mmCIF file of C-alpha atoms in Angstrom:
data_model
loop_
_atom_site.group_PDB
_atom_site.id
_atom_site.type_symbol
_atom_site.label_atom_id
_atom_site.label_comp_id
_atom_site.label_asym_id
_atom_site.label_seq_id
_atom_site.Cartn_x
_atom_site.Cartn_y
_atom_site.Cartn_z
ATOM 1 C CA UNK C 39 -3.317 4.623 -19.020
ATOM 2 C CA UNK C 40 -3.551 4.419 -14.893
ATOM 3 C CA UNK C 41 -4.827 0.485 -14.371
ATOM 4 C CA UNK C 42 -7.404 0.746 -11.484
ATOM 5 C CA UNK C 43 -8.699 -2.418 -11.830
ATOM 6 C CA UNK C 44 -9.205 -4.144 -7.972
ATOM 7 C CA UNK C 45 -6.174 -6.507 -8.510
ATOM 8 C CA UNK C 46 -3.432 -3.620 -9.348
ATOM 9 C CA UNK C 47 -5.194 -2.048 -6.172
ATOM 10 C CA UNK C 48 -4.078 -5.233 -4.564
ATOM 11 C CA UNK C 49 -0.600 -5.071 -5.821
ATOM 12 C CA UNK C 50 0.064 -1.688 -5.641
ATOM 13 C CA UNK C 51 -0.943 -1.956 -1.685
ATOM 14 C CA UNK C 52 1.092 -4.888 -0.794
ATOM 15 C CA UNK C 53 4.297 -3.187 -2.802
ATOM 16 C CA UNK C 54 3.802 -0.181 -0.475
ATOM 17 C CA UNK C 55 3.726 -2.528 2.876
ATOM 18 C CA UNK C 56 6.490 -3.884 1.615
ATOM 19 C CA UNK C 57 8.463 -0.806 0.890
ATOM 20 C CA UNK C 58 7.769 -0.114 4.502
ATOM 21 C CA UNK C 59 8.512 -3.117 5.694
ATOM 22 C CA UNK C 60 11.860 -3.028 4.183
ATOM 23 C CA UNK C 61 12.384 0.734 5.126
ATOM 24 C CA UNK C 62 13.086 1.065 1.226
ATOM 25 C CA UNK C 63 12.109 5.116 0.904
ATOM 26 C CA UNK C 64 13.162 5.351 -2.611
ATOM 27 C CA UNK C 65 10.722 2.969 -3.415
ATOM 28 C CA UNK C 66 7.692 3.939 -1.195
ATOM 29 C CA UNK C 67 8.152 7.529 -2.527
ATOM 30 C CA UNK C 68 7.422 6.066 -5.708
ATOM 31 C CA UNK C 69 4.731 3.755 -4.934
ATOM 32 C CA UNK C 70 2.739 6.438 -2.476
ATOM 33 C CA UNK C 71 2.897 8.952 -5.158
ATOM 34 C CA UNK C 72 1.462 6.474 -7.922
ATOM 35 C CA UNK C 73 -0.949 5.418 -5.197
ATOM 36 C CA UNK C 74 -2.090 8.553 -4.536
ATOM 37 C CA UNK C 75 -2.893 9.698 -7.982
ATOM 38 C CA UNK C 76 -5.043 7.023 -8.579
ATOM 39 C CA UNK C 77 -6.775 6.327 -4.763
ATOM 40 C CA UNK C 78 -10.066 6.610 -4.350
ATOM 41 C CA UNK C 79 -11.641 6.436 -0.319
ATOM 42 C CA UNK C 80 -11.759 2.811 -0.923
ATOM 43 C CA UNK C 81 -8.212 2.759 -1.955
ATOM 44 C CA UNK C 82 -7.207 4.490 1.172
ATOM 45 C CA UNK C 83 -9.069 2.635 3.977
ATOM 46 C CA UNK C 84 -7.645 -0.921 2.647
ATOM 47 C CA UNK C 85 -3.975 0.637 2.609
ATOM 48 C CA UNK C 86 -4.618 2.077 6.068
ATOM 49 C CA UNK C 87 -5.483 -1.382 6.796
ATOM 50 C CA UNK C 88 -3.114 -2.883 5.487
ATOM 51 C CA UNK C 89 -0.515 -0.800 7.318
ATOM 52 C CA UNK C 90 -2.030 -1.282 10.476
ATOM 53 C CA UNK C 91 -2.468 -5.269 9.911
ATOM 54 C CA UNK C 92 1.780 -5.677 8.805
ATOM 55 C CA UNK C 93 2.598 -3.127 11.733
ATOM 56 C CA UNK C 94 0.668 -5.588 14.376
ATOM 57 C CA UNK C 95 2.643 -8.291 12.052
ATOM 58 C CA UNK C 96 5.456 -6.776 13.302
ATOM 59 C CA UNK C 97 5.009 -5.771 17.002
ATOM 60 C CA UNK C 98 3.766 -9.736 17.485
ATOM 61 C CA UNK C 99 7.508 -10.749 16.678
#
């Protein structure tokens, strides 16, 4: 059973920014493919977000 509740949303987003974060592609292959199976459009604006927020995150340092 695929949890799609907001809050595993949440989770499953700020796993993924992590896995990039740490460069960790074992893991984001993981993550991105259990993301994608259950992303909706939603889903995929508030990763892109997400992404873009941690990447200006980075840049700032």
């Amino acid at each position: 059973m695929v949890d799609r509740s907001p809050e595993a949303r949440r989770r499953l987003i700020a796993g993924i920014v992590l896995a990039v974060d740490r460069a960790d592609h074992g893991c984001l292959s993981v993550l991105m493919e259990r993301f994608v199976v259950e992303a909706d459009m939603s889903a995929l604006f508030a990763l892109r977000e997400a992404l873009l927020q941690a990447a200006a995150r980075r840049r700032a340092w």
